Amino acid sequence: MCPLYFCPLRQNHQPFISFVTLYKHIRSIHRNDIPFNIRCTLNPVCGSIYTNFESYRSHLNRYHHDLLNDYNVPNYYTVNGNQQPPSLLLSNPNIIQDEEDKCIAAQDNLDPDELETFERTRSSENDIDWPLFTSLINEEDDMEQFTINTFEKYYIRFLLDLREGHLLPQNIIKSITSYFTAMLDTLFKIIQHQATQSSTGLLFPLEDIKKLILQIITSVSNITKNDYQFSKRCEEHFGYLEPLKIQLNDQDDCGYYVPIQQSIKNLLNKPDTKNDPDLMLTYRDGTAAKDNPSLKLHPNSFLIQLYSDGIGVTNPIGPKKDEHKLTLYYFVLEDLPDVIRSILQSIGLVGICPTKYLSLQTNRIKYFEPIVKDLNYLQTAGLAAQTFN
């Protein structure tokens, strides 16, 4: 049976028996809607959101052209007497391709303004690829005993995906938590109802179930109570380390430093790093690496590449509208495979500081002192990671 299509821009509307009838409906009824907001769900790899009809039409012509040209009404929709197939109320049953549909491809190919609009919209689509974790439950977790602490860990992982991957604000996360706790409360009521209707007796006391769910609700609510509680749980379960504030002078000028030792340890302890038996060490082939005294003493050392970048930030609605320049420092492990080293998640933040503060030598000395200290310690003493034990 062929699927029905529903208009995402209008509630309580009859379904459409073909996509082209839905497209005609959107084109004639909603093309000038303000706001126009529609998500393409025609296949699992789409999911893009379009904010104007022209960009949506360009997407359909490029990736779903076969649906736009399919004017066949399914055989099981036959009109007998007063029976009428869904959504033919808006269009003639003998669907005829009109002139605008005939020249969709020509318009998309010949109109540079529309093509520019499409590309601009594509660049701001909401299809975010956020591989924060390789799987919901790691293989190591299958061997551990599942407790309330385990439940809390996976819930924090879920919140991390919402906050850092999908950039949801804290108030939205609190709303999700409120609904989640309400669902758990409803779950207990369902269990209670089913248990009272059962004739086989209770295998698990209701009071114990209630205590368990109340404990889960309390734990979930405490996680999202404020940013401090959330950060502490991330530190406990995922090794999150709060950036260190470096005071540069008495005028409260400061910069921030993310301890590089803990960042490298977290990177090496990731499950996908543990499961990779291969380690690419291409930089050792150069003459400079072969003459390096540290590598001669420790031939299995890692190469850490540090680099800096300058950015400008501004607050157009604040009292100070001028651009503020910041200097950021990053690190990356050169031993990672090229395909892994190039992704954003493999680059670690080392520090951030307003550029104007670093123009003074005294501030530079204070700011780089803990960074240089940690780097010297890594070169002389190294660090222990469970990955390679």
XYZ file of C-alpha atoms in Angstrom:
389
model
C 0.000 0.000 0.000
C 1.413 3.373 -1.002
C 1.990 5.902 1.783
C -0.213 8.904 2.411
C 1.269 12.379 2.615
C 0.288 14.977 5.197
C 0.744 18.729 5.056
C 3.194 19.798 7.811
C 2.026 23.416 7.553
C -1.645 22.800 8.237
C -3.121 20.712 11.030
C -6.263 18.571 10.787
C -6.092 18.382 7.015
C -6.991 15.382 4.892
C -4.047 13.251 3.727
C -2.801 13.348 0.146
C -2.614 10.185 -1.952
C 0.455 11.344 -3.891
C 3.285 13.701 -3.179
C 2.578 15.860 -6.211
C -0.871 16.731 -4.834
C 0.738 17.687 -1.541
C 3.275 19.798 -3.430
C 0.487 21.583 -5.319
C -1.288 22.254 -2.049
C 1.851 23.774 -0.481
C 2.568 25.793 -3.606
C -0.926 27.257 -3.892
C -1.810 27.684 -0.207
C 1.398 28.108 1.789
C 4.101 29.441 -0.552
C 3.719 32.992 0.826
C 3.256 31.994 4.464
C 5.204 34.029 7.004
C 6.931 32.262 8.582
C 7.401 29.424 6.099
C 9.065 26.515 7.896
C 9.034 22.988 6.518
C 11.240 19.934 7.055
C 11.858 17.409 4.288
C 11.107 13.896 5.566
C 10.879 12.053 2.251
C 13.831 9.838 3.100
C 15.975 9.224 6.212
C 18.999 11.164 4.926
C 17.119 14.445 4.435
C 15.707 16.093 7.541
C 16.654 19.570 6.315
C 14.549 22.601 7.261
C 13.636 25.236 4.674
C 12.396 28.721 5.504
C 11.090 29.742 2.078
C 9.213 27.973 -0.679
C 11.800 28.575 -3.413
C 14.579 26.760 -1.571
C 12.189 23.910 -0.716
C 11.165 23.587 -4.372
C 14.821 23.559 -5.477
C 15.557 20.775 -3.017
C 12.629 18.705 -4.312
C 13.713 19.170 -7.904
C 17.277 18.131 -7.157
C 16.723 15.182 -4.846
C 13.082 14.072 -5.264
C 12.386 14.810 -8.912
C 10.769 11.397 -9.404
C 8.052 12.232 -6.876
C 7.275 15.525 -8.593
C 6.720 13.670 -11.867
C 4.618 10.857 -10.400
C 0.989 11.618 -11.252
C -0.396 8.104 -10.916
C -3.308 7.656 -8.522
C -3.038 4.304 -6.653
C -5.493 1.665 -7.861
C -6.996 1.001 -4.444
C -8.342 4.585 -4.392
C -11.376 4.210 -6.639
C -14.158 6.702 -6.718
C -17.469 4.910 -6.211
C -20.555 7.011 -5.681
C -19.882 9.381 -2.819
C -16.540 7.800 -1.972
C -13.632 10.053 -2.812
C -9.920 9.533 -2.286
C -8.214 11.748 0.300
C -7.231 15.251 -0.751
C -8.806 15.045 -4.191
C -11.166 17.650 -2.820
C -8.518 20.224 -3.641
C -7.609 19.000 -7.098
C -9.164 17.292 -10.073
C -9.011 13.466 -9.949
C -7.701 13.552 -13.493
C -4.488 15.217 -12.440
C -2.913 17.188 -15.219
C 0.597 18.540 -14.918
C 0.339 22.322 -15.164
C 2.793 24.662 -16.776
C 4.591 25.608 -13.574
C 5.280 21.966 -12.730
C 6.549 21.338 -16.248
C 9.193 24.019 -16.000
C 10.401 23.416 -12.429
C 13.688 21.994 -13.654
C 14.148 24.799 -16.177
C 13.527 27.461 -13.557
C 15.927 25.856 -11.098
C 18.638 25.561 -13.720
C 18.230 29.026 -15.246
C 17.450 31.224 -12.230
C 20.752 32.137 -10.515
C 19.044 34.089 -7.738
C 16.974 31.081 -6.758
C 20.027 28.833 -6.899
C 21.892 31.242 -4.641
C 18.959 31.242 -2.219
C 18.961 27.454 -2.216
C 22.680 27.204 -1.496
C 22.412 29.815 1.247
C 19.581 27.907 2.841
C 21.452 24.624 2.564
C 24.370 26.123 4.457
C 22.131 26.934 7.413
C 20.174 23.693 7.547
C 19.643 22.007 10.865
C 21.122 18.624 9.960
C 23.787 18.327 12.669
C 26.163 15.403 12.675
C 27.218 14.983 16.292
C 29.015 11.658 16.895
C 29.523 12.364 20.592
C 29.473 8.670 21.416
C 29.911 5.711 19.109
C 26.962 3.879 20.673
C 24.373 4.429 23.366
C 25.836 1.709 25.575
C 29.501 0.739 25.373
C 30.552 -2.884 25.364
C 32.290 -2.389 28.707
C 29.031 -1.214 30.277
C 27.347 -4.511 29.379
C 29.606 -6.211 31.888
C 28.921 -3.829 34.775
C 26.013 -3.912 37.183
C 23.339 -1.409 36.232
C 22.419 0.878 39.126
C 20.896 4.320 39.661
C 24.358 5.731 39.020
C 24.376 4.011 35.612
C 20.983 5.495 34.764
C 22.243 8.936 35.762
C 25.312 8.484 33.565
C 23.285 7.746 30.436
C 20.846 10.548 31.135
C 23.760 13.000 31.370
C 25.033 11.614 28.082
C 21.624 12.372 26.573
C 21.726 15.939 27.924
C 25.252 16.433 26.587
C 24.032 15.496 23.135
C 21.213 18.036 23.427
C 23.402 20.844 24.794
C 26.600 20.464 22.819
C 25.387 18.651 19.708
C 22.031 20.280 19.069
C 22.759 23.523 20.979
C 19.565 23.476 23.024
C 19.437 26.128 25.786
C 19.145 25.277 29.464
C 15.460 26.216 29.757
C 14.557 23.758 26.983
C 16.543 21.014 28.726
C 14.709 21.738 31.978
C 11.406 21.442 30.137
C 12.485 18.075 28.708
C 13.422 16.915 32.203
C 10.041 17.972 33.567
C 8.220 15.965 30.920
C 10.571 13.037 31.473
C 9.814 12.923 35.200
C 6.095 13.141 34.412
C 6.512 10.156 32.080
C 8.206 8.168 34.842
C 5.371 9.011 37.215
C 2.889 7.839 34.577
C 4.962 4.686 34.136
C 4.552 3.824 37.800
C 0.788 4.350 37.612
C 0.635 1.989 34.645
C 2.689 -0.623 36.516
C 0.457 -0.183 39.548
C -2.694 -0.642 37.478
C -1.347 -3.728 35.737
C -0.217 -5.260 39.022
C -3.604 -4.820 40.674
C -5.307 -6.476 37.679
C -2.931 -9.444 37.678
C -4.088 -12.728 39.198
C -0.622 -14.218 39.572
C 0.428 -11.951 42.397
C 3.214 -9.426 42.634
C 6.724 -10.579 41.864
C 8.131 -7.186 42.836
C 6.536 -5.105 45.618
C 4.910 -1.903 44.432
C 6.570 0.075 47.198
C 9.980 -0.973 45.934
C 9.055 0.062 42.389
C 7.794 3.394 43.662
C 10.976 4.029 45.650
C 13.073 3.165 42.610
C 11.199 5.521 40.287
C 11.187 8.317 42.887
C 14.931 7.892 43.222
C 15.323 8.177 39.451
C 13.089 11.265 39.335
C 15.100 12.925 42.113
C 18.390 12.139 40.383
C 17.174 13.422 36.998
C 15.778 16.615 38.535
C 19.008 17.341 40.421
C 21.091 17.003 37.252
C 19.354 19.908 35.511
C 18.810 22.060 38.589
C 21.653 24.379 37.557
C 24.861 24.440 35.520
C 26.985 23.634 38.566
C 25.175 20.353 39.235
C 25.352 19.431 35.550
C 29.093 20.203 35.391
C 29.771 18.133 38.518
C 27.964 15.127 37.010
C 29.915 15.531 33.758
C 33.128 15.647 35.770
C 32.138 12.499 37.646
C 31.064 10.402 34.664
C 32.980 11.768 31.666
C 36.134 13.369 33.030
C 35.041 16.954 32.372
C 37.513 19.467 33.768
C 36.512 23.068 34.314
C 38.856 25.609 32.664
C 41.298 27.282 35.041
C 41.042 31.041 35.414
C 44.427 32.773 35.169
C 44.483 36.202 36.820
C 46.799 38.492 34.839
C 46.765 41.657 36.962
C 44.893 43.525 39.681
C 42.347 44.937 37.200
C 40.564 41.573 36.975
C 42.034 40.902 33.517
C 42.163 37.167 33.046
C 42.454 34.299 30.592
C 41.391 30.662 30.755
C 43.395 27.468 30.427
C 42.074 23.954 29.826
C 44.636 21.530 31.365
C 46.130 19.720 28.414
C 47.054 16.589 30.393
C 43.448 15.783 31.241
C 42.326 16.610 27.691
C 44.801 14.119 26.207
C 43.858 11.488 28.783
C 40.155 11.897 27.977
C 40.913 11.618 24.272
C 42.962 8.442 24.669
C 40.390 6.854 26.985
C 37.520 7.209 24.505
C 35.944 3.821 23.649
C 36.617 4.164 19.922
C 40.292 4.889 20.694
C 40.511 1.764 22.827
C 39.078 -0.379 20.051
C 41.569 0.866 17.433
C 44.624 -1.456 17.461
C 46.505 0.622 14.888
C 48.549 3.726 15.694
C 49.928 5.797 12.832
C 53.298 7.402 13.592
C 54.203 9.054 10.303
C 56.128 12.015 11.696
C 58.928 9.721 12.928
C 60.099 9.196 9.367
C 61.587 12.710 9.202
C 65.201 13.516 10.038
C 64.225 16.129 12.630
C 62.245 13.548 14.576
C 65.071 11.025 14.406
C 67.519 13.577 15.849
C 65.137 14.667 18.606
C 66.739 13.773 21.988
C 63.353 13.249 23.624
C 62.335 10.712 20.971
C 65.636 8.910 21.320
C 64.952 8.511 25.038
C 61.234 7.738 24.617
C 60.661 6.340 21.108
C 56.917 5.822 21.719
C 56.229 9.458 22.587
C 53.309 11.319 21.074
C 53.672 14.463 19.023
C 51.453 17.299 20.251
C 50.900 20.108 17.781
C 49.933 23.474 19.262
C 48.535 26.329 17.235
C 46.703 29.587 17.831
C 43.894 31.439 16.144
C 42.381 34.893 16.521
C 38.654 35.598 16.454
C 36.441 38.636 16.923
C 33.214 38.623 18.938
C 30.617 41.340 19.305
C 27.312 42.015 21.029
C 25.244 44.221 18.699
C 22.514 44.876 21.291
C 24.826 45.562 24.228
C 26.283 48.860 25.456
C 29.682 47.990 23.973
C 29.158 47.220 20.305
C 32.820 47.260 19.298
C 34.454 44.028 18.254
C 36.410 42.192 20.956
C 39.417 40.215 19.763
C 40.244 36.906 21.429
C 43.244 34.614 20.990
C 42.561 30.888 21.229
C 45.078 28.059 21.559
C 44.416 24.489 20.442
C 46.209 21.159 20.361
C 45.940 18.028 18.240
C 47.731 14.672 18.434
C 49.706 14.160 15.236
C 49.661 10.382 15.765
C 45.959 10.139 15.000
C 44.988 8.914 11.513
C 44.453 11.706 9.007
C 40.724 11.070 8.711
C 40.357 11.301 12.500
C 42.795 14.158 13.058
C 40.891 16.437 10.683
C 37.513 16.268 12.431
C 36.486 18.928 14.904
C 36.112 16.558 17.856
C 39.824 15.635 17.659
C 40.938 19.234 18.260
C 41.245 20.198 21.930
C 40.978 23.686 23.356
C 44.008 24.708 25.433
C 43.221 28.295 26.341
C 41.442 31.528 25.518
C 42.409 35.084 26.401
C 41.590 38.611 25.167
C 44.263 39.578 22.655
C 44.921 42.997 24.174
C 45.966 41.421 27.486
C 48.686 39.380 25.792
C 50.314 42.488 24.339
C 52.088 42.997 27.687
C 55.047 40.731 28.402
C 54.165 40.351 32.091
C 50.697 39.099 31.166
C 52.123 36.687 28.607
C 54.491 35.222 31.192
C 51.677 34.714 33.711
C 49.321 33.251 31.148
C 51.717 30.773 29.546
C 53.356 29.680 32.806
C 50.900 26.824 33.631
C 50.760 25.766 29.973
C 54.549 25.500 29.667
C 54.713 23.731 33.038
C 52.252 21.056 31.905
C 54.018 20.597 28.570
C 57.393 20.167 30.275
C 55.860 17.623 32.637
C 54.389 15.698 29.711
C 57.762 15.619 27.969
C 59.721 14.475 31.014
C 57.271 12.333 33.012
C 54.450 11.589 30.579
C 51.028 10.417 31.695
C 49.281 7.101 32.310
C 46.186 6.176 30.302
C 44.221 2.947 30.743
C 43.898 2.584 26.985
C 47.416 1.280 26.506
C 47.847 -0.757 29.697
